[in-house]
Coordinates of C-alpha atoms and ligand atoms in Angstrom, one line a residue:
M146 CA -10.1 1.6 -40.3
R147 CA -12.0 -1.5 -39.1
G148 CA -11.7 -2.8 -35.5
L149 CA -8.8 -2.5 -33.1
A150 CA -5.1 -3.2 -33.8
S151 CA -3.6 -5.9 -31.6
V152 CA -0.4 -4.0 -31.0
P153 CA -0.7 -0.4 -29.7
S154 CA 1.8 2.4 -30.5
Y155 CA 2.2 3.2 -26.8
V156 CA 0.9 2.3 -23.3
V157 CA -0.3 4.7 -20.7
M158 CA 0.6 3.8 -17.1
Q159 CA -0.9 5.2 -13.9
P160 CA 1.7 5.0 -11.1
T161 CA -0.6 6.6 -8.6
T162 CA -4.2 8.0 -8.7
L163 CA -3.0 11.0 -6.5
C164 CA -2.5 14.5 -7.8
N165 CA -1.1 17.2 -5.6
L166 CA -3.2 19.8 -7.5
D167 CA -6.9 20.1 -7.7
C168 CA -7.6 21.9 -11.1
A169 CA -11.2 22.9 -11.6
Y170 CA -11.5 21.2 -15.0
C171 CA -9.8 17.9 -14.1
Y172 CA -11.6 14.7 -15.2
L173 CA -9.9 12.3 -12.7
P174 CA -12.2 10.7 -10.1
F175 CA -9.7 9.6 -7.5
R176 CA -7.1 12.3 -7.6
A177 CA -7.3 12.9 -3.8
A178 CA -6.5 9.3 -3.0
D179 CA -3.0 7.8 -3.2
R180 CA -3.6 4.4 -4.7
R181 CA -0.2 3.2 -5.9
M182 CA 0.7 0.8 -8.7
P183 CA 2.5 -2.3 -7.4
V184 CA 5.7 -3.4 -9.2
A185 CA 3.9 -6.6 -10.2
V186 CA 1.7 -4.6 -12.5
A187 CA 4.7 -3.0 -14.2
E188 CA 6.4 -6.4 -14.6
A189 CA 3.3 -7.8 -16.2
V190 CA 3.0 -4.9 -18.6
A191 CA 6.7 -5.0 -19.4
A192 CA 6.4 -8.7 -20.5
S193 CA 4.3 -7.6 -23.5
V194 CA 5.9 -4.1 -24.0
N195 CA 9.4 -5.5 -24.2
R196 CA 8.3 -7.8 -27.0
W197 CA 6.8 -4.9 -29.0
A198 CA 9.8 -2.7 -28.3
S199 CA 12.2 -5.3 -29.7
A200 CA 10.3 -5.1 -33.1
G201 CA 10.4 -1.2 -33.3
R202 CA 10.0 2.1 -31.5
F203 CA 7.7 1.8 -28.5
S204 CA 6.7 4.3 -25.7
V205 CA 5.4 4.1 -22.2
V206 CA 3.6 7.3 -21.0
W207 CA 3.5 7.8 -17.2
H208 CA 0.3 9.7 -16.5
G209 CA -1.7 10.2 -13.4
G210 CA -2.9 11.6 -11.1
E211 CA 0.4 13.4 -11.0
P212 CA 3.0 10.7 -11.8
L213 CA 5.7 12.4 -9.8
A214 CA 3.6 12.2 -6.7
A215 CA 4.6 8.5 -6.7
G216 CA 8.1 9.6 -5.8
R217 CA 11.4 8.8 -7.6
E218 CA 12.0 5.5 -5.8
Q219 CA 8.6 4.1 -6.7
L220 CA 8.8 5.3 -10.3
A221 CA 12.3 3.9 -10.8
A222 CA 11.0 0.5 -9.4
L223 CA 8.1 0.6 -11.9
M224 CA 10.3 1.5 -14.8
A225 CA 13.0 -1.1 -14.0
P226 CA 11.2 -4.1 -15.7
F227 CA 11.1 -2.3 -19.1
A228 CA 13.8 -3.0 -21.7
P229 CA 16.4 -0.3 -22.3
E230 CA 15.0 0.5 -25.8
V231 CA 11.5 1.4 -24.4
E232 CA 11.0 5.2 -24.5
H233 CA 9.6 6.7 -21.3
H234 CA 7.4 9.9 -21.3
V235 CA 5.9 11.6 -18.4
Q236 CA 3.0 14.1 -18.3
T237 CA 3.4 16.3 -15.3
N238 CA 2.1 19.5 -13.7
A239 CA 5.8 20.3 -13.0
T240 CA 5.1 21.6 -9.5
L241 CA 7.3 18.8 -8.0
V242 CA 10.1 19.2 -10.6
D243 CA 13.4 20.1 -9.0
D244 CA 17.1 19.4 -9.5
S245 CA 16.7 15.8 -8.3
W246 CA 13.8 15.1 -10.6
C247 CA 15.8 16.6 -13.5
E248 CA 18.7 14.3 -12.8
F249 CA 16.2 11.4 -12.7
F250 CA 14.8 12.4 -16.1
A251 CA 18.2 12.7 -17.6
A252 CA 19.4 9.3 -16.1
H253 CA 16.3 7.5 -17.5
R254 CA 16.2 9.5 -20.8
M255 CA 12.6 10.4 -19.9
R256 CA 10.8 12.8 -22.1
V257 CA 8.8 15.4 -20.2
S258 CA 5.6 17.1 -21.1
V259 CA 4.3 19.9 -18.8
S260 CA 0.7 20.9 -18.3
V261 CA 0.4 24.7 -18.1
D262 CA -2.3 26.9 -19.6
G263 CA -0.4 30.0 -20.6
P264 CA 0.4 33.2 -18.6
R265 CA -0.3 33.4 -14.9
E266 CA -3.8 34.9 -15.3
R267 CA -4.8 31.9 -17.5
N268 CA -3.9 29.4 -14.8
G269 CA -6.4 30.6 -12.2
E270 CA -8.1 27.1 -12.2
R271 CA -4.8 25.3 -11.6
V272 CA -4.8 25.3 -7.8
T273 CA -3.3 23.3 -5.0
R274 CA -5.4 21.1 -2.7
A275 CA -5.5 24.2 -0.4
G276 CA -7.0 26.2 -3.2
R277 CA -3.9 28.3 -3.8
P278 CA -2.7 29.2 -7.3
A279 CA -0.1 26.7 -8.5
Y280 CA 1.4 28.9 -11.2
D281 CA 4.6 29.9 -9.4
R282 CA 5.4 26.3 -8.6
I283 CA 4.8 25.3 -12.2
V284 CA 7.2 28.0 -13.4
R285 CA 9.8 26.9 -10.9
G286 CA 9.6 23.4 -12.2
V287 CA 10.0 24.6 -15.8
A288 CA 13.0 26.7 -14.7
A289 CA 14.6 23.6 -13.3
L290 CA 14.1 21.7 -16.6
R291 CA 15.7 24.6 -18.5
R292 CA 18.6 24.9 -16.0
H293 CA 19.4 21.2 -16.7
G294 CA 19.0 21.7 -20.5
L295 CA 16.2 19.2 -20.7
P296 CA 13.9 19.7 -23.7
F297 CA 10.2 19.6 -22.9
S298 CA 6.8 19.6 -24.5
A299 CA 3.8 21.5 -23.1
L300 CA 0.0 20.9 -23.0
A301 CA -2.4 23.8 -22.6
V302 CA -6.1 23.7 -21.8
V303 CA -8.1 26.6 -23.2
N304 CA -11.6 27.3 -21.9
D305 CA -12.2 30.7 -23.5
P306 CA -11.3 30.8 -27.2
S307 CA -11.8 34.6 -27.5
P308 CA -10.0 36.9 -29.9
G309 CA -6.4 37.5 -28.9
R310 CA -6.1 34.3 -26.8
A311 CA -4.3 32.3 -29.4
T312 CA -1.6 35.0 -30.0
E313 CA -1.1 35.4 -26.3
L314 CA -0.9 31.7 -25.8
Y315 CA 1.6 31.1 -28.6
D316 CA 3.9 34.0 -27.6
Y317 CA 3.9 32.7 -24.0
F318 CA 5.1 29.3 -25.0
L319 CA 7.7 30.7 -27.3
D320 CA 9.1 32.5 -24.2
L321 CA 8.7 29.4 -22.0
G322 CA 11.0 27.5 -24.4
C323 CA 9.0 24.3 -25.1
E324 CA 9.7 22.3 -28.2
V325 CA 6.2 20.9 -28.8
L326 CA 2.9 22.4 -27.9
G327 CA -0.5 20.7 -27.7
V328 CA -3.6 22.8 -27.3
N329 CA -6.8 21.3 -25.9
I330 CA -10.1 23.2 -25.8
E331 CA -11.6 22.1 -22.4
E332 CA -13.5 18.9 -22.6
T333 CA -16.6 17.7 -20.7
E334 CA -15.5 14.4 -19.4
G335 CA -15.0 12.4 -16.3
V336 CA -15.9 14.3 -13.2
N337 CA -15.7 17.6 -15.1
T338 CA -19.3 18.3 -16.1
R339 CA -18.8 21.9 -17.2
A340 CA -20.3 22.7 -20.6
N341 CA -17.9 23.0 -23.5
A342 CA -20.1 24.5 -26.2
H343 CA -18.7 27.7 -27.7
D344 CA -19.6 30.0 -30.5
A345 CA -18.5 28.4 -33.8
A346 CA -17.0 31.5 -35.3
A347 CA -15.0 32.2 -32.1
V348 CA -13.5 28.7 -32.1
T349 CA -12.7 28.8 -35.8
G350 CA -11.2 32.2 -35.3
F351 CA -9.1 30.9 -32.4
W352 CA -7.5 28.2 -34.5
A353 CA -7.0 30.6 -37.5
E354 CA -5.2 33.1 -35.1
L355 CA -3.1 30.3 -33.7
V356 CA -1.9 29.4 -37.2
S357 CA -1.0 33.1 -37.9
A358 CA 0.9 33.4 -34.6
W359 CA 2.8 30.2 -35.4
R360 CA 3.6 31.2 -39.0
R361 CA 5.3 34.4 -37.7
D362 CA 7.8 32.3 -35.7
P363 CA 7.4 28.6 -36.2
R364 CA 10.0 27.5 -33.7
I365 CA 7.5 25.3 -31.8
H366 CA 6.0 22.1 -33.2
L367 CA 2.3 23.0 -32.8
R368 CA 0.6 19.6 -32.6
E369 CA -2.9 20.4 -33.9
V370 CA -1.8 22.8 -36.6
E371 CA 0.8 20.3 -37.9
W372 CA -1.8 17.5 -38.0
S373 CA -4.1 19.8 -40.0
L374 CA -1.4 20.9 -42.5
R375 CA -0.4 17.2 -43.0
Y376 CA -4.0 16.4 -43.8
A377 CA -4.5 19.3 -46.1
G378 CA -1.2 18.4 -47.9
A379 CA -2.4 14.8 -48.3
V380 CA -5.8 15.9 -49.7
L381 CA -3.9 18.0 -52.3
D382 CA -1.6 15.1 -53.1
G383 CA -4.5 12.7 -53.3
T384 CA -3.1 10.5 -50.5
A385 CA -5.4 11.4 -47.7
D386 CA -6.9 7.9 -47.6
D387 CA -3.5 6.6 -46.5
L388 CA -3.3 8.8 -43.4
L389 CA -5.8 6.9 -41.3
P390 CA -4.4 3.6 -39.9
G391 CA -6.1 0.4 -41.0
R392 CA -7.2 -0.4 -37.5
L393 CA -7.8 1.8 -34.4
D394 CA -4.8 2.2 -32.1
P395 CA -6.1 0.6 -28.8
I396 CA -3.9 2.9 -26.6
P397 CA -4.3 0.8 -23.5
T398 CA -4.3 2.6 -20.1
V399 CA -3.1 0.4 -17.3
A400 CA -4.6 1.7 -14.1
Y401 CA -2.8 1.5 -10.7
D402 CA -4.4 -1.8 -10.0
G403 CA -3.5 -3.5 -13.3
S404 CA -6.9 -3.1 -15.0
V405 CA -6.8 -2.1 -18.6
V406 CA -9.0 0.4 -20.4
V407 CA -8.6 0.8 -24.1
L408 CA -9.0 3.8 -26.4
S409 CA -9.6 6.5 -23.7
P410 CA -7.7 6.9 -20.5
E411 CA -10.5 9.2 -19.3
L412 CA -12.8 6.1 -18.8
A413 CA -10.6 4.5 -16.3
G414 CA -12.1 4.5 -12.8
F415 CA -15.7 5.0 -14.0
T416 CA -18.6 2.5 -14.0
D417 CA -21.9 2.5 -15.8
P418 CA -25.0 0.3 -15.4
R419 CA -24.8 -0.7 -19.0
Y420 CA -21.1 -0.9 -19.7
G421 CA -19.7 -1.9 -16.3
D422 CA -16.3 -0.6 -15.4
F423 CA -15.1 -0.2 -19.1
T424 CA -12.1 -2.5 -18.4
S425 CA -11.0 -5.3 -20.8
G426 CA -9.1 -7.3 -18.2
S427 CA -6.3 -7.1 -15.7
V428 CA -2.6 -7.6 -16.4
L429 CA -2.3 -9.4 -13.1
S430 CA -4.3 -12.3 -14.5
T431 CA -3.9 -12.0 -18.3
P432 CA -1.0 -10.9 -20.4
L433 CA -1.5 -7.4 -21.9
H434 CA -1.2 -8.7 -25.5
T435 CA -3.9 -11.3 -24.8
I436 CA -6.2 -8.6 -23.3
L437 CA -5.7 -6.5 -26.4
A438 CA -6.3 -9.4 -28.8
G439 CA -9.8 -9.7 -27.2
A440 CA -10.5 -6.1 -26.4
G441 CA -12.7 -5.7 -29.5
R442 CA -15.2 -8.0 -27.8
T443 CA -15.6 -5.6 -24.8
A444 CA -19.3 -4.5 -25.1
W445 CA -18.8 -0.8 -25.2
V446 CA -15.8 -1.1 -27.7
G447 CA -18.1 -2.8 -30.2
E448 CA -20.6 0.1 -29.8
F449 CA -17.8 2.6 -30.3
I450 CA -16.6 0.9 -33.5
D451 CA -20.3 1.2 -34.7
G452 CA -20.0 4.9 -33.9
V453 CA -16.8 5.3 -35.9
E454 CA -18.5 3.6 -38.9
A455 CA -21.4 6.0 -38.5
C456 CA -18.9 8.9 -38.6
R457 CA -17.3 7.4 -41.7
S458 CA -20.6 7.4 -43.6
S459 CA -21.9 10.7 -42.4
C460 CA -19.2 13.2 -41.6
P461 CA -17.1 15.1 -44.2
Y462 CA -14.4 15.5 -41.6
F463 CA -13.9 11.8 -41.0
G464 CA -10.7 11.6 -43.1
F465 CA -9.1 14.1 -40.8
C466 CA -10.6 13.0 -37.5
G467 CA -10.9 9.3 -37.8
G468 CA -14.0 9.2 -35.6
G469 CA -13.0 11.0 -32.4
H470 CA -12.5 9.8 -28.9
A471 CA -14.6 7.2 -27.0
A472 CA -14.6 9.3 -23.7
N473 CA -16.0 12.4 -25.4
R474 CA -18.9 10.4 -26.9
Y475 CA -19.7 8.7 -23.6
F476 CA -19.5 11.7 -21.4
E477 CA -21.3 14.0 -23.8
L478 CA -23.8 11.7 -25.4
G479 CA -24.1 8.9 -22.8
R480 CA -23.3 6.2 -25.3
F481 CA -20.6 5.3 -27.8
D482 CA -22.4 5.1 -31.2
G483 CA -23.3 8.7 -31.6
T484 CA -21.3 10.9 -33.9
E485 CA -20.8 14.7 -33.4
T486 CA -19.8 16.0 -30.0
E487 CA -18.9 19.5 -28.8
H488 CA -15.4 18.2 -28.5
C489 CA -15.2 17.2 -32.1
R490 CA -16.7 20.5 -33.2
N491 CA -14.2 22.4 -31.1
S492 CA -11.1 20.4 -31.8
K493 CA -11.5 18.7 -35.1
I494 CA -14.1 20.5 -37.3
R495 CA -13.3 24.0 -36.3
L496 CA -9.6 23.3 -36.1
L497 CA -9.6 22.3 -39.8
E498 CA -11.9 25.2 -40.7
G499 CA -9.6 27.6 -38.8
V500 CA -6.6 26.4 -40.7
L501 CA -8.5 26.8 -44.0
E502 CA -9.7 30.2 -42.9
H503 CA -6.1 31.3 -42.3
A504 CA -5.1 29.9 -45.8
R505 CA -8.0 31.8 -47.5
D506 CA -7.1 35.1 -45.6
H507 CA -3.5 34.8 -46.7
Q508 CA -4.0 33.8 -50.3
S509 CA -1.8 35.9 -52.6
P510 CA -3.9 38.2 -54.9
G511 CA -4.6 36.5 -58.2
A512 CA -3.9 33.0 -56.8
Ligands
LIG122 S1 -15.5 15.3 -36.6 FE1 -17.0 14.3 -35.2 S2 -18.7 13.5 -36.4 FE2 -16.9 13.9 -37.7 S3 -15.7 12.0 -37.8 FE3 -14.9 13.2 -36.1 S4 -16.0 12.5 -34.3 FE4 -17.2 11.8 -36.1

């Protein structure tokens, strides 16, 4: 893995900075402001994306803020420039989802991922701008998706990986009816400065327990566990070196104003005395494919690639992790060329150890 690929596997788009919720752990700096993406930005992005999509599967992920806060009319206008073969995904808090939105998702073949942290008592930090719990509204939105027969994924944030939490979480999502589940241990990034250090054994135990819960009833695609099992299988087959891509996926985030930040959406909207505003250009003045061709020359990106190489030469988990995320390094270490972060301990190292702990605990006698 050397340098950035010039073609990403997907593009993240920010139709508005606004979010109608105000979750305590949110990283977004401008979530109280409604800064909308003009259609000219979507047209500029589509000019590159439609070329990529004609050569193979390609996705646009509408992220926020809360993307549905832009409204159906605005979102439809932003999606219109993209070719029919482009797949559209949306990451939503589901509080605005109703029958009309479900009809919109179906008409646009949009894939929906819902942010919800488990049962009601685990969503205490997901609140409206007035500070009221958002859980009932989230569940109403999910009920609308189910009523319309729309498959959905879910994304849960965990900030207390204590014993019993993983089983509770998995059982909750089995009932909720999602097809795919991603689990994030809360991260210190953006405007969320809360510490994310946890007891190592507790986090490893959390992941091991999650594997046990999943194996009892593996109806849900459990993102992190499937990654780990794929890696473990490749190690056993001697093909683990083939799992990491040759070059880093640049994963461009196009902010509401057309500015492009590669690698980590969480850096969008921030500035730093050393690194500036982290952007690699604007699609309003330069085509996205041209921006990505030169993104490796963005000062902080070069430093991040040095950090990835430092991981490669020092970390036994590199083959699984690939060097972690730029935003975690920056917000935890203040620079991009460090290596271990609390995030990578929680969500890479202890994840893999948890899966191995589960495997050891369930070895058949004499094996
Ligand atoms: S686990 Fe951490 S230290 Fe190891 S490769 Fe990943 S980011 Fe780097």
